Amino acid sequence: MNFLITGAAGFLGSSLANQLAREGHQVRGLDDLSTGDPQALEPGVHFTRGDVNDRPKLWTLLQEVDCVYHLAARVSVQESLLYPREYNAVNVGGTVSLMEAMRDVGVRRVVLASSGAIYGDQENQPLTENITPRPRSPYAVSKLAAEYYVRTIGTLWGIETVCLRIFNAYGPGQHLPPSHPPVVPYFLRQALRGGTLVVHSEGQQTRDYVYVEDVVAAMLAAATAPNLNGLVINVGSNTETSVRALVKLVLEAAGSQANVVYNPQTEGGVARMCADLSLAGQKLNYKPFISLADGLHLTLARDPRFKTT
Ligand code: NAD
């Protein structure tokens, strides 16, 4: 098949692009390299640097494409509190530009990388896709708006759409910006350096951590599985892990005795997050294989930034 991946040089995009290319598909990748690294892409991926709002570029890249994976986005919840306009322009505006270009060229299917963040605080766990979302950051709002645009434009123009609500993905190659780093690579780096692991609040908040290979497996299935049109599907591990428990697993995996500091002044975000995977199992035949303990070991072994010798 012919694929276009937006955000292809990013953490999830590069893993997906490399896997598709290894399976013999034609893969084009688009990324503006605002955070992505084209070195992460294997030679089989045809990479173009560009903005997801650049429609002429999209028209060219979409020719003969069977399925688009739309991953290009600004991805930090914390950063989105500071720059909501930018999050709207890229995550919402970019999605609308892409859908318009897909309509113009006549592409059949799009898979959107949405987020478990759209659920916000919910009492009932695990989270099923039919719960009313309660986004609590501009990032989460932008992802929910992107879902609505994808599904609405898809219905209007006969484009098949699938939105995957990915929970806390982690693994080798995850972007680690100095401000607002994602929790897993941040803890791993601090543990290896003997630095301090700073935990927001009491660390009782729970998240659903899912290893990159499991996410890629769900994305691969979403390109070809039948009867998915218009669906929103969770992709996670269905395992609820507190940040305290994550700290313990990270220290064990890294063989570290780094200090841990709990900062009651900072907010820990939503209290609980755990994905219900019934729909993903039914529709994508999805089942996560990698436990958090194993995934942390794999990340340490496979990410050159965490090599200690
Ligand atoms: P990432 O930052 O590594 O990847 C995003 C990529 O998009 C980057 O390479 C960046 O350079 C590119 N990009 C940003 N703005 C762009 C623009 N205007 N035009 C073209 N490219 C642009 O993040 P990731 O973790 O790989 O996330 C990929 C997708 O999955 C995102 O849409 C994100 O919202 C979604 N998602 C990720 C997670 C997670 O835990 N990693 C969870 C839920 C959803």
mmCIF file of C-alpha atoms and ligand atoms in Angstrom:
data_model
loop_
_atom_site.group_PDB
_atom_site.id
_atom_site.type_symbol
_atom_site.label_atom_id
_atom_site.label_comp_id
_atom_site.label_asym_id
_atom_site.label_seq_id
_atom_site.Cartn_x
_atom_site.Cartn_y
_atom_site.Cartn_z
ATOM 1 C CA MET A 1 0.000 0.000 0.000
ATOM 2 C CA ASN A 2 0.959 3.676 -0.325
ATOM 3 C CA PHE A 3 1.020 5.668 2.912
ATOM 4 C CA LEU A 4 1.590 9.260 3.917
ATOM 5 C CA ILE A 5 2.537 9.850 7.546
ATOM 6 C CA THR A 6 2.405 13.399 8.910
ATOM 7 C CA GLY A 7 4.709 13.923 11.887
ATOM 8 C CA ALA A 8 6.818 11.071 10.485
ATOM 9 C CA ALA A 9 10.073 12.215 12.077
ATOM 10 C CA GLY A 10 8.564 12.182 15.580
ATOM 11 C CA PHE A 11 8.584 9.484 18.255
ATOM 12 C CA LEU A 12 5.526 7.482 17.158
ATOM 13 C CA GLY A 13 5.659 8.576 13.498
ATOM 14 C CA SER A 14 9.195 7.290 12.922
ATOM 15 C CA SER A 15 8.473 3.888 14.534
ATOM 16 C CA LEU A 16 5.363 3.523 12.402
ATOM 17 C CA ALA A 17 7.086 4.687 9.194
ATOM 18 C CA ASN A 18 10.039 2.331 9.673
ATOM 19 C CA GLN A 19 7.763 -0.625 10.395
ATOM 20 C CA LEU A 20 5.616 0.015 7.302
ATOM 21 C CA ALA A 21 8.724 0.411 5.110
ATOM 22 C CA ARG A 22 10.155 -2.860 6.513
ATOM 23 C CA GLU A 23 6.898 -4.595 5.559
ATOM 24 C CA GLY A 24 7.431 -3.463 1.957
ATOM 25 C CA HIS A 25 4.933 -0.588 1.751
ATOM 26 C CA GLN A 26 5.575 2.716 -0.021
ATOM 27 C CA VAL A 27 5.930 5.268 2.756
ATOM 28 C CA ARG A 28 6.092 9.036 2.449
ATOM 29 C CA GLY A 29 6.793 11.086 5.541
ATOM 30 C CA LEU A 30 6.068 14.762 6.146
ATOM 31 C CA ASP A 31 7.393 16.679 9.151
ATOM 32 C CA ASP A 32 8.394 20.290 9.765
ATOM 33 C CA LEU A 33 11.151 19.080 12.133
ATOM 34 C CA SER A 34 9.995 21.437 14.870
ATOM 35 C CA THR A 35 10.794 18.581 17.249
ATOM 36 C CA GLY A 36 11.228 15.561 14.947
ATOM 37 C CA ASP A 37 14.517 14.066 13.812
ATOM 38 C CA PRO A 38 14.765 12.742 10.224
ATOM 39 C CA GLN A 39 17.748 10.581 11.289
ATOM 40 C CA ALA A 40 15.236 8.348 13.050
ATOM 41 C CA LEU A 41 13.866 7.296 9.654
ATOM 42 C CA GLU A 42 15.275 4.290 7.825
ATOM 43 C CA PRO A 43 16.264 4.662 4.140
ATOM 44 C CA GLY A 44 13.017 3.070 2.878
ATOM 45 C CA VAL A 45 10.976 6.083 4.044
ATOM 46 C CA HIS A 46 10.716 8.986 1.571
ATOM 47 C CA PHE A 47 10.961 12.060 3.737
ATOM 48 C CA THR A 48 9.827 15.610 2.907
ATOM 49 C CA ARG A 49 10.307 18.529 5.230
ATOM 50 C CA GLY A 50 7.203 20.698 5.376
ATOM 51 C CA ASP A 51 4.299 22.084 7.339
ATOM 52 C CA VAL A 52 1.026 20.187 7.639
ATOM 53 C CA ASN A 53 -0.755 23.443 6.801
ATOM 54 C CA ASP A 54 1.013 23.626 3.399
ATOM 55 C CA ARG A 55 -1.784 22.392 1.118
ATOM 56 C CA PRO A 56 0.127 22.516 -2.202
ATOM 57 C CA LYS A 57 2.754 20.275 -0.624
ATOM 58 C CA LEU A 58 0.006 17.987 0.663
ATOM 59 C CA TRP A 59 -1.586 17.775 -2.788
ATOM 60 C CA THR A 60 1.719 16.517 -4.193
ATOM 61 C CA LEU A 61 2.426 14.084 -1.368
ATOM 62 C CA LEU A 62 -1.115 12.659 -1.382
ATOM 63 C CA GLN A 63 -1.041 11.500 -5.020
ATOM 64 C CA GLU A 64 -1.696 7.709 -5.201
ATOM 65 C CA VAL A 65 -1.852 7.429 -1.384
ATOM 66 C CA ASP A 66 -4.240 4.782 0.014
ATOM 67 C CA CYS A 67 -4.151 5.786 3.664
ATOM 68 C CA VAL A 68 -2.884 8.763 5.657
ATOM 69 C CA TYR A 69 -1.665 8.549 9.240
ATOM 70 C CA HIS A 70 -2.053 11.987 10.779
ATOM 71 C CA LEU A 71 0.368 12.415 13.672
ATOM 72 C CA ALA A 72 1.808 15.912 13.124
ATOM 73 C CA ALA A 73 1.002 17.920 16.225
ATOM 74 C CA ARG A 74 2.279 19.895 19.160
ATOM 75 C CA VAL A 75 2.146 17.327 21.948
ATOM 76 C CA SER A 76 2.784 18.834 25.382
ATOM 77 C CA VAL A 77 -0.177 19.355 27.716
ATOM 78 C CA GLN A 78 1.880 21.778 29.840
ATOM 79 C CA GLU A 79 3.151 23.784 26.876
ATOM 80 C CA SER A 80 -0.381 24.072 25.505
ATOM 81 C CA LEU A 81 -1.405 26.031 28.605
ATOM 82 C CA LEU A 82 1.109 28.706 27.553
ATOM 83 C CA TYR A 83 0.510 28.666 23.778
ATOM 84 C CA PRO A 84 -3.100 27.658 23.078
ATOM 85 C CA ARG A 85 -3.193 29.614 19.809
ATOM 86 C CA GLU A 86 -0.263 27.654 18.420
ATOM 87 C CA TYR A 87 -1.832 24.355 19.518
ATOM 88 C CA ASN A 88 -5.019 25.326 17.768
ATOM 89 C CA ALA A 89 -3.179 26.369 14.574
ATOM 90 C CA VAL A 90 -1.182 23.134 14.265
ATOM 91 C CA ASN A 91 -3.418 20.491 15.831
ATOM 92 C CA VAL A 92 -6.778 21.774 14.625
ATOM 93 C CA GLY A 93 -5.819 23.951 11.626
ATOM 94 C CA GLY A 94 -3.347 21.349 10.368
ATOM 95 C CA THR A 95 -5.996 18.630 10.590
ATOM 96 C CA VAL A 96 -8.497 20.701 8.614
ATOM 97 C CA SER A 97 -5.844 21.498 5.962
ATOM 98 C CA LEU A 98 -5.054 17.809 5.647
ATOM 99 C CA MET A 99 -8.717 16.780 5.363
ATOM 100 C CA GLU A 100 -9.315 19.440 2.708
ATOM 101 C CA ALA A 101 -6.309 18.243 0.721
ATOM 102 C CA MET A 102 -7.450 14.610 1.085
ATOM 103 C CA ARG A 103 -10.870 15.595 -0.215
ATOM 104 C CA ASP A 104 -9.270 17.425 -3.171
ATOM 105 C CA VAL A 105 -7.033 14.494 -4.114
ATOM 106 C CA GLY A 106 -9.546 11.738 -3.283
ATOM 107 C CA VAL A 107 -7.738 9.699 -0.612
ATOM 108 C CA ARG A 108 -9.725 6.800 0.866
ATOM 109 C CA ARG A 109 -8.766 6.519 4.552
ATOM 110 C CA VAL A 110 -7.210 8.535 7.378
ATOM 111 C CA VAL A 111 -6.079 7.368 10.807
ATOM 112 C CA LEU A 112 -5.846 10.195 13.352
ATOM 113 C CA ALA A 113 -3.546 9.935 16.371
ATOM 114 C CA SER A 114 -5.886 11.324 19.022
ATOM 115 C CA SER A 115 -5.288 11.193 22.755
ATOM 116 C CA GLY A 116 -6.622 9.728 25.991
ATOM 117 C CA ALA A 117 -6.158 13.279 27.346
ATOM 118 C CA ILE A 118 -9.541 14.221 25.882
ATOM 119 C CA TYR A 119 -11.301 12.258 28.697
ATOM 120 C CA GLY A 120 -10.092 14.521 31.523
ATOM 121 C CA ASP A 121 -11.260 13.680 35.049
ATOM 122 C CA GLN A 122 -13.697 10.772 35.090
ATOM 123 C CA GLU A 123 -14.914 8.712 38.007
ATOM 124 C CA ASN A 124 -15.648 5.549 36.093
ATOM 125 C CA GLN A 125 -12.581 3.619 35.029
ATOM 126 C CA PRO A 126 -11.560 2.022 32.738
ATOM 127 C CA LEU A 127 -12.524 4.692 30.226
ATOM 128 C CA THR A 128 -14.842 3.620 27.434
ATOM 129 C CA GLU A 129 -15.046 5.579 24.189
ATOM 130 C CA ASN A 130 -18.694 6.593 24.759
ATOM 131 C CA ILE A 131 -17.985 8.646 27.922
ATOM 132 C CA THR A 132 -18.563 12.385 27.522
ATOM 133 C CA PRO A 133 -15.082 13.919 27.176
ATOM 134 C CA ARG A 134 -13.970 16.543 29.669
ATOM 135 C CA PRO A 135 -10.815 18.014 28.156
ATOM 136 C CA ARG A 136 -8.925 20.206 30.615
ATOM 137 C CA SER A 137 -6.076 21.619 28.534
ATOM 138 C CA PRO A 138 -5.825 23.340 25.157
ATOM 139 C CA TYR A 139 -3.942 20.245 23.956
ATOM 140 C CA ALA A 140 -6.874 17.985 24.877
ATOM 141 C CA VAL A 141 -9.387 20.398 23.311
ATOM 142 C CA SER A 142 -7.317 20.511 20.114
ATOM 143 C CA LYS A 143 -7.287 16.708 19.880
ATOM 144 C CA LEU A 144 -11.040 16.485 20.450
ATOM 145 C CA ALA A 145 -11.669 19.191 17.840
ATOM 146 C CA ALA A 146 -9.403 17.312 15.419
ATOM 147 C CA GLU A 147 -11.471 14.147 15.972
ATOM 148 C CA TYR A 148 -14.689 16.043 15.171
ATOM 149 C CA TYR A 149 -13.209 17.649 12.051
ATOM 150 C CA VAL A 150 -11.845 14.341 10.774
ATOM 151 C CA ARG A 151 -15.136 12.520 11.315
ATOM 152 C CA THR A 152 -17.344 15.327 10.004
ATOM 153 C CA ILE A 153 -15.334 16.081 6.859
ATOM 154 C CA GLY A 154 -14.902 12.344 6.361
ATOM 155 C CA THR A 155 -18.671 11.809 6.412
ATOM 156 C CA LEU A 156 -19.312 14.752 4.093
ATOM 157 C CA TRP A 157 -16.753 13.660 1.488
ATOM 158 C CA GLY A 158 -16.759 9.886 1.767
ATOM 159 C CA ILE A 159 -13.351 9.532 3.396
ATOM 160 C CA GLU A 160 -13.056 6.580 5.822
ATOM 161 C CA THR A 161 -11.864 7.794 9.217
ATOM 162 C CA VAL A 162 -10.507 6.132 12.345
ATOM 163 C CA CYS A 163 -9.483 8.060 15.459
ATOM 164 C CA LEU A 164 -7.161 6.269 17.875
ATOM 165 C CA ARG A 165 -7.152 7.679 21.407
ATOM 166 C CA ILE A 166 -3.627 6.830 22.433
ATOM 167 C CA PHE A 167 -2.859 6.887 26.163
ATOM 168 C CA ASN A 168 0.639 7.499 27.659
ATOM 169 C CA ALA A 169 2.936 6.073 24.998
ATOM 170 C CA TYR A 170 6.618 5.636 25.830
ATOM 171 C CA GLY A 171 9.667 3.914 24.393
ATOM 172 C CA PRO A 172 12.955 4.563 22.597
ATOM 173 C CA GLY A 173 13.216 7.865 20.727
ATOM 174 C CA GLN A 174 10.586 9.780 22.676
ATOM 175 C CA HIS A 175 11.278 13.494 22.420
ATOM 176 C CA LEU A 176 12.771 14.844 25.654
ATOM 177 C CA PRO A 177 12.554 18.640 25.654
ATOM 178 C CA PRO A 178 14.221 20.454 28.572
ATOM 179 C CA SER A 179 10.936 22.103 29.563
ATOM 180 C CA HIS A 180 7.876 19.861 30.104
ATOM 181 C CA PRO A 181 9.537 16.485 29.312
ATOM 182 C CA PRO A 182 7.260 13.417 29.202
ATOM 183 C CA VAL A 183 7.386 11.568 32.492
ATOM 184 C CA VAL A 184 8.897 8.209 31.443
ATOM 185 C CA PRO A 185 12.054 9.415 29.636
ATOM 186 C CA TYR A 186 12.454 12.190 32.226
ATOM 187 C CA PHE A 187 12.458 9.689 35.116
ATOM 188 C CA LEU A 188 14.770 7.320 33.212
ATOM 189 C CA ARG A 189 17.284 10.069 32.484
ATOM 190 C CA GLN A 190 17.250 11.330 36.071
ATOM 191 C CA ALA A 191 17.621 7.794 37.426
ATOM 192 C CA LEU A 192 20.616 7.063 35.194
ATOM 193 C CA ARG A 193 22.324 10.369 35.965
ATOM 194 C CA GLY A 194 21.732 10.022 39.700
ATOM 195 C CA GLY A 195 19.653 13.198 39.565
ATOM 196 C CA THR A 196 16.450 13.847 41.487
ATOM 197 C CA LEU A 197 13.097 12.516 40.297
ATOM 198 C CA VAL A 198 10.580 15.279 40.986
ATOM 199 C CA VAL A 199 7.031 13.967 41.286
ATOM 200 C CA HIS A 200 4.066 16.322 41.007
ATOM 201 C CA SER A 201 1.799 16.239 44.023
ATOM 202 C CA GLU A 202 1.726 12.989 46.077
ATOM 203 C CA GLY A 203 2.253 10.727 43.065
ATOM 204 C CA GLN A 204 -1.057 8.921 43.622
ATOM 205 C CA GLN A 205 -2.362 9.942 40.185
ATOM 206 C CA THR A 206 -2.563 6.996 37.804
ATOM 207 C CA ARG A 207 -1.827 6.702 34.084
ATOM 208 C CA ASP A 208 -2.086 4.038 31.428
ATOM 209 C CA TYR A 209 1.422 3.542 29.974
ATOM 210 C CA VAL A 210 1.654 1.794 26.620
ATOM 211 C CA TYR A 211 4.844 0.736 24.851
ATOM 212 C CA VAL A 212 5.481 2.160 21.377
ATOM 213 C CA GLU A 213 5.442 -1.267 19.662
ATOM 214 C CA ASP A 214 1.931 -1.943 20.946
ATOM 215 C CA VAL A 215 0.787 1.466 19.664
ATOM 216 C CA VAL A 216 2.345 0.777 16.258
ATOM 217 C CA ALA A 217 0.542 -2.592 16.096
ATOM 218 C CA ALA A 218 -2.797 -0.826 16.659
ATOM 219 C CA MET A 219 -1.981 1.801 14.034
ATOM 220 C CA LEU A 220 -1.032 -0.861 11.477
ATOM 221 C CA ALA A 221 -4.342 -2.653 12.011
ATOM 222 C CA ALA A 222 -6.275 0.615 11.696
ATOM 223 C CA ALA A 223 -5.160 1.035 8.069
ATOM 224 C CA THR A 224 -6.795 -2.154 6.831
ATOM 225 C CA ALA A 225 -9.270 -3.616 9.367
ATOM 226 C CA PRO A 226 -12.871 -3.649 8.051
ATOM 227 C CA ASN A 227 -15.878 -1.756 9.465
ATOM 228 C CA LEU A 228 -13.963 0.977 11.263
ATOM 229 C CA ASN A 229 -15.397 3.998 9.499
ATOM 230 C CA GLY A 230 -16.182 6.853 11.893
ATOM 231 C CA LEU A 231 -14.992 4.993 14.975
ATOM 232 C CA VAL A 232 -13.006 6.322 17.913
ATOM 233 C CA ILE A 233 -10.905 3.580 19.545
ATOM 234 C CA ASN A 234 -8.764 3.557 22.703
ATOM 235 C CA VAL A 235 -5.161 2.350 22.484
ATOM 236 C CA GLY A 236 -3.516 1.749 25.835
ATOM 237 C CA SER A 237 -2.458 -1.054 28.155
ATOM 238 C CA ASN A 238 -5.590 -1.352 30.335
ATOM 239 C CA THR A 239 -3.226 -1.214 33.322
ATOM 240 C CA GLU A 240 -3.482 1.625 35.809
ATOM 241 C CA THR A 241 -0.118 2.626 37.289
ATOM 242 C CA SER A 242 0.401 5.345 39.884
ATOM 243 C CA VAL A 243 3.300 7.725 39.408
ATOM 244 C CA ARG A 244 4.725 6.369 42.678
ATOM 245 C CA ALA A 245 4.676 2.861 41.219
ATOM 246 C CA LEU A 246 6.269 4.154 38.004
ATOM 247 C CA VAL A 247 9.113 5.687 40.034
ATOM 248 C CA LYS A 248 9.746 2.336 41.709
ATOM 249 C CA LEU A 249 9.802 0.478 38.370
ATOM 250 C CA VAL A 250 12.125 3.074 36.810
ATOM 251 C CA LEU A 251 14.593 2.883 39.691
ATOM 252 C CA GLU A 252 14.560 -0.922 39.514
ATOM 253 C CA ALA A 253 15.022 -0.972 35.727
ATOM 254 C CA ALA A 254 17.889 1.525 35.886
ATOM 255 C CA GLY A 255 19.460 -0.058 38.983
ATOM 256 C CA SER A 256 19.438 3.428 40.502
ATOM 257 C CA GLN A 257 19.121 4.862 43.977
ATOM 258 C CA ALA A 258 18.403 8.399 42.803
ATOM 259 C CA ASN A 259 16.508 10.741 45.114
ATOM 260 C CA VAL A 260 12.768 11.115 44.760
ATOM 261 C CA VAL A 261 11.084 14.371 45.783
ATOM 262 C CA TYR A 262 7.314 14.803 46.023
ATOM 263 C CA ASN A 263 6.264 18.378 45.330
ATOM 264 C CA PRO A 264 2.859 19.102 46.903
ATOM 265 C CA GLN A 265 2.883 22.577 45.304
ATOM 266 C CA THR A 266 2.517 21.245 41.767
ATOM 267 C CA GLU A 267 -0.660 19.791 40.382
ATOM 268 C CA GLY A 268 -0.613 16.149 39.338
ATOM 269 C CA GLY A 269 -3.157 16.489 36.519
ATOM 270 C CA VAL A 270 -6.164 14.184 36.234
ATOM 271 C CA ALA A 271 -6.539 11.676 39.071
ATOM 272 C CA ARG A 272 -6.929 8.473 37.094
ATOM 273 C CA MET A 273 -6.463 7.215 33.546
ATOM 274 C CA CYS A 274 -7.017 3.661 32.385
ATOM 275 C CA ALA A 275 -8.128 2.630 28.901
ATOM 276 C CA ASP A 276 -10.895 0.139 28.281
ATOM 277 C CA LEU A 277 -9.692 -1.926 25.328
ATOM 278 C CA SER A 278 -12.842 -3.917 24.472
ATOM 279 C CA LEU A 279 -13.460 -2.008 21.243
ATOM 280 C CA ALA A 280 -9.791 -2.139 20.220
ATOM 281 C CA GLY A 281 -9.848 -5.910 20.789
ATOM 282 C CA GLN A 282 -13.027 -6.358 18.747
ATOM 283 C CA LYS A 283 -12.227 -4.030 15.858
ATOM 284 C CA LEU A 284 -8.423 -4.091 15.604
ATOM 285 C CA ASN A 285 -7.727 -7.456 17.219
ATOM 286 C CA TYR A 286 -5.530 -5.347 19.489
ATOM 287 C CA LYS A 287 -3.917 -6.739 22.611
ATOM 288 C CA PRO A 288 -0.985 -5.021 24.316
ATOM 289 C CA PHE A 289 1.956 -7.372 24.790
ATOM 290 C CA ILE A 290 4.617 -5.378 26.618
ATOM 291 C CA SER A 291 4.300 -4.802 30.376
ATOM 292 C CA LEU A 292 5.568 -1.539 31.831
ATOM 293 C CA ALA A 293 8.506 -3.263 33.557
ATOM 294 C CA ASP A 294 9.551 -4.921 30.285
ATOM 295 C CA GLY A 295 8.971 -1.736 28.293
ATOM 296 C CA LEU A 296 11.246 0.255 30.593
ATOM 297 C CA HIS A 297 14.012 -2.345 30.158
ATOM 298 C CA LEU A 298 13.536 -2.274 26.378
ATOM 299 C CA THR A 299 13.667 1.527 26.346
ATOM 300 C CA LEU A 300 16.925 1.538 28.301
ATOM 301 C CA ALA A 301 18.415 -1.121 26.035
ATOM 302 C CA ARG A 302 17.326 0.396 22.721
ATOM 303 C CA ASP A 303 17.594 4.166 23.198
ATOM 304 C CA PRO A 304 21.195 5.323 22.675
ATOM 305 C CA ARG A 305 20.566 8.355 24.911
ATOM 306 C CA PHE A 306 20.255 5.993 27.866
ATOM 307 C CA LYS A 307 23.457 4.063 27.232
ATOM 308 C CA THR A 308 25.585 4.283 30.358
ATOM 309 C CA THR A 309 28.825 2.875 28.945
HETATM 310 P P1 NAD B 1 6.324 13.978 18.569
HETATM 311 O O1 NAD B 1 6.427 15.402 19.013
HETATM 312 O O2 NAD B 1 7.545 13.141 18.661
HETATM 313 O O3 NAD B 1 5.756 13.922 17.080
HETATM 314 C C1 NAD B 1 5.027 14.952 16.467
HETATM 315 C C2 NAD B 1 5.757 15.323 15.191
HETATM 316 O O4 NAD B 1 4.985 16.332 14.515
HETATM 317 C C3 NAD B 1 7.147 15.932 15.439
HETATM 318 O O5 NAD B 1 8.119 15.206 14.698
HETATM 319 C C4 NAD B 1 7.043 17.370 14.948
HETATM 320 O O6 NAD B 1 8.243 17.850 14.365
HETATM 321 C C5 NAD B 1 5.913 17.260 13.939
HETATM 322 N N1 NAD B 1 5.187 18.512 13.741
HETATM 323 C C6 NAD B 1 4.794 19.421 14.669
HETATM 324 N N2 NAD B 1 4.181 20.455 14.085
HETATM 325 C C7 NAD B 1 4.166 20.200 12.748
HETATM 326 C C8 NAD B 1 3.680 20.900 11.602
HETATM 327 N N3 NAD B 1 3.072 22.088 11.732
HETATM 328 N N4 NAD B 1 3.839 20.338 10.387
HETATM 329 C C9 NAD B 1 4.468 19.140 10.240
HETATM 330 N N5 NAD B 1 4.957 18.440 11.288
HETATM 331 C C10 NAD B 1 4.810 18.963 12.518
HETATM 332 O O7 NAD B 1 5.126 13.329 19.398
HETATM 333 P P2 NAD B 1 4.589 11.830 19.435
HETATM 334 O O8 NAD B 1 4.587 11.430 20.847
HETATM 335 O O9 NAD B 1 5.254 10.984 18.415
HETATM 336 O O10 NAD B 1 3.062 12.064 19.013
HETATM 337 C C11 NAD B 1 2.587 11.769 17.709
HETATM 338 C C12 NAD B 1 1.078 11.952 17.682
HETATM 339 O O11 NAD B 1 0.466 11.059 18.603
HETATM 340 C C13 NAD B 1 0.618 13.348 18.062
HETATM 341 O O12 NAD B 1 -0.477 13.698 17.255
HETATM 342 C C14 NAD B 1 0.166 13.197 19.499
HETATM 343 O O13 NAD B 1 -0.833 14.144 19.846
HETATM 344 C C15 NAD B 1 -0.374 11.786 19.484
HETATM 345 N N6 NAD B 1 -0.351 11.166 20.808
HETATM 346 C C16 NAD B 1 0.847 10.842 21.396
HETATM 347 C C17 NAD B 1 0.841 10.265 22.660
HETATM 348 C C18 NAD B 1 2.118 9.886 23.377
HETATM 349 O O14 NAD B 1 2.033 9.483 24.526
HETATM 350 N N7 NAD B 1 3.299 9.967 22.744
HETATM 351 C C19 NAD B 1 -0.370 10.051 23.320
HETATM 352 C C20 NAD B 1 -1.545 10.420 22.689
HETATM 353 C C21 NAD B 1 -1.524 10.956 21.425
#
